[in-house]
mmCIF file of C-alpha atoms in Angstrom:
data_model
loop_
_atom_site.group_PDB
_atom_site.id
_atom_site.type_symbol
_atom_site.label_atom_id
_atom_site.label_comp_id
_atom_site.label_asym_id
_atom_site.label_seq_id
_atom_site.Cartn_x
_atom_site.Cartn_y
_atom_site.Cartn_z
ATOM 1 C CA UNK A 1 0.000 0.000 0.000
ATOM 2 C CA UNK A 2 2.892 2.348 0.603
ATOM 3 C CA UNK A 3 3.474 4.431 -2.463
ATOM 4 C CA UNK A 4 -0.162 4.179 -3.662
ATOM 5 C CA UNK A 5 -0.885 7.599 -2.126
ATOM 6 C CA UNK A 6 1.240 10.448 -0.856
ATOM 7 C CA UNK A 7 0.758 13.502 1.318
ATOM 8 C CA UNK A 8 1.867 16.835 -0.133
ATOM 9 C CA UNK A 9 1.673 20.249 1.528
ATOM 10 C CA UNK A 10 -1.875 20.732 0.270
ATOM 11 C CA UNK A 11 -3.247 17.356 -0.882
ATOM 12 C CA UNK A 12 -3.383 13.638 -0.455
ATOM 13 C CA UNK A 13 -2.595 12.364 -3.935
ATOM 14 C CA UNK A 14 -3.772 8.925 -5.000
ATOM 15 C CA UNK A 15 -1.547 7.525 -7.743
ATOM 16 C CA UNK A 16 -4.367 5.783 -9.580
ATOM 17 C CA UNK A 17 -7.891 6.678 -10.557
ATOM 18 C CA UNK A 18 -10.648 5.530 -8.259
ATOM 19 C CA UNK A 19 -12.857 3.464 -10.545
ATOM 20 C CA UNK A 20 -16.537 2.611 -10.446
ATOM 21 C CA UNK A 21 -18.766 0.470 -12.600
ATOM 22 C CA UNK A 22 -20.690 2.618 -15.083
ATOM 23 C CA UNK A 23 -23.611 4.299 -13.371
ATOM 24 C CA UNK A 24 -22.738 2.804 -9.964
ATOM 25 C CA UNK A 25 -21.580 4.303 -6.681
ATOM 26 C CA UNK A 26 -20.213 1.206 -4.916
ATOM 27 C CA UNK A 27 -16.482 1.331 -4.107
ATOM 28 C CA UNK A 28 -14.859 -1.206 -6.450
ATOM 29 C CA UNK A 29 -12.386 -3.752 -5.051
ATOM 30 C CA UNK A 30 -9.716 -2.423 -7.431
ATOM 31 C CA UNK A 31 -9.654 0.753 -5.319
ATOM 32 C CA UNK A 32 -8.916 -0.941 -2.001
ATOM 33 C CA UNK A 33 -5.078 -0.747 -2.063
ATOM 34 C CA UNK A 34 -5.075 2.974 -2.900
ATOM 35 C CA UNK A 35 -7.781 3.756 -0.374
ATOM 36 C CA UNK A 36 -5.964 1.784 2.326
ATOM 37 C CA UNK A 37 -2.920 3.954 1.595
ATOM 38 C CA UNK A 38 -5.108 7.004 2.244
ATOM 39 C CA UNK A 39 -6.289 5.449 5.521
ATOM 40 C CA UNK A 40 -2.655 4.960 6.511
ATOM 41 C CA UNK A 41 -1.900 8.629 5.788
ATOM 42 C CA UNK A 42 -4.958 9.657 7.790
ATOM 43 C CA UNK A 43 -3.803 7.569 10.749
ATOM 44 C CA UNK A 44 -0.261 8.939 10.539
ATOM 45 C CA UNK A 45 -1.538 12.534 10.252
ATOM 46 C CA UNK A 46 -4.810 12.769 12.215
ATOM 47 C CA UNK A 47 -4.768 16.570 12.012
ATOM 48 C CA UNK A 48 -5.397 16.639 8.253
ATOM 49 C CA UNK A 49 -8.800 17.263 6.789
ATOM 50 C CA UNK A 50 -9.744 15.707 3.481
ATOM 51 C CA UNK A 51 -12.171 16.813 0.822
ATOM 52 C CA UNK A 52 -13.370 14.135 -1.546
ATOM 53 C CA UNK A 53 -14.541 14.970 -5.041
ATOM 54 C CA UNK A 54 -16.684 12.652 -7.095
ATOM 55 C CA UNK A 55 -17.080 12.442 -10.834
ATOM 56 C CA UNK A 56 -19.931 11.117 -12.926
ATOM 57 C CA UNK A 57 -19.574 8.984 -16.006
ATOM 58 C CA UNK A 58 -18.955 10.380 -19.460
ATOM 59 C CA UNK A 59 -22.172 12.147 -20.301
ATOM 60 C CA UNK A 60 -24.172 10.320 -22.914
ATOM 61 C CA UNK A 61 -25.854 12.176 -25.812
ATOM 62 C CA UNK A 62 -29.150 12.270 -23.907
ATOM 63 C CA UNK A 63 -27.352 14.560 -21.439
ATOM 64 C CA UNK A 64 -28.932 13.465 -18.171
ATOM 65 C CA UNK A 65 -26.928 15.958 -16.099
ATOM 66 C CA UNK A 66 -29.081 15.583 -12.971
ATOM 67 C CA UNK A 67 -28.177 11.896 -12.847
ATOM 68 C CA UNK A 68 -24.484 12.669 -13.376
ATOM 69 C CA UNK A 69 -24.391 15.284 -10.625
ATOM 70 C CA UNK A 70 -26.144 12.922 -8.212
ATOM 71 C CA UNK A 71 -23.831 10.061 -9.207
ATOM 72 C CA UNK A 72 -20.742 12.221 -8.578
ATOM 73 C CA UNK A 73 -22.066 13.156 -5.133
ATOM 74 C CA UNK A 74 -22.974 9.558 -4.286
ATOM 75 C CA UNK A 75 -19.540 8.308 -5.351
ATOM 76 C CA UNK A 76 -17.746 10.856 -3.191
ATOM 77 C CA UNK A 77 -20.005 9.918 -0.284
ATOM 78 C CA UNK A 78 -19.309 6.193 -0.831
ATOM 79 C CA UNK A 79 -15.547 6.773 -0.734
ATOM 80 C CA UNK A 80 -15.905 8.913 2.393
ATOM 81 C CA UNK A 81 -18.022 6.274 4.127
ATOM 82 C CA UNK A 82 -15.549 3.550 3.154
ATOM 83 C CA UNK A 83 -12.614 5.533 4.549
ATOM 84 C CA UNK A 84 -14.460 6.278 7.801
ATOM 85 C CA UNK A 85 -15.384 2.594 8.202
ATOM 86 C CA UNK A 86 -11.715 1.653 8.261
#
């Protein structure tokens, strides 16, 4: 897990994209090593505060932006909840 994420002066940088199945908000198992590295940083530096940003999927031609905005929010919330559960 070491090396999967690093703490800079202003950010915690994950060295891989956090991936989700299309249209889903569940934290994918492929993300676990990187997210565990973030947990380790959080434990080593309990004074830091993290902000988590979510992204939707590539917008399809129908342009359902409300769904994409909600999906981005739900994904960020899922990652946050996963980190807190550790």
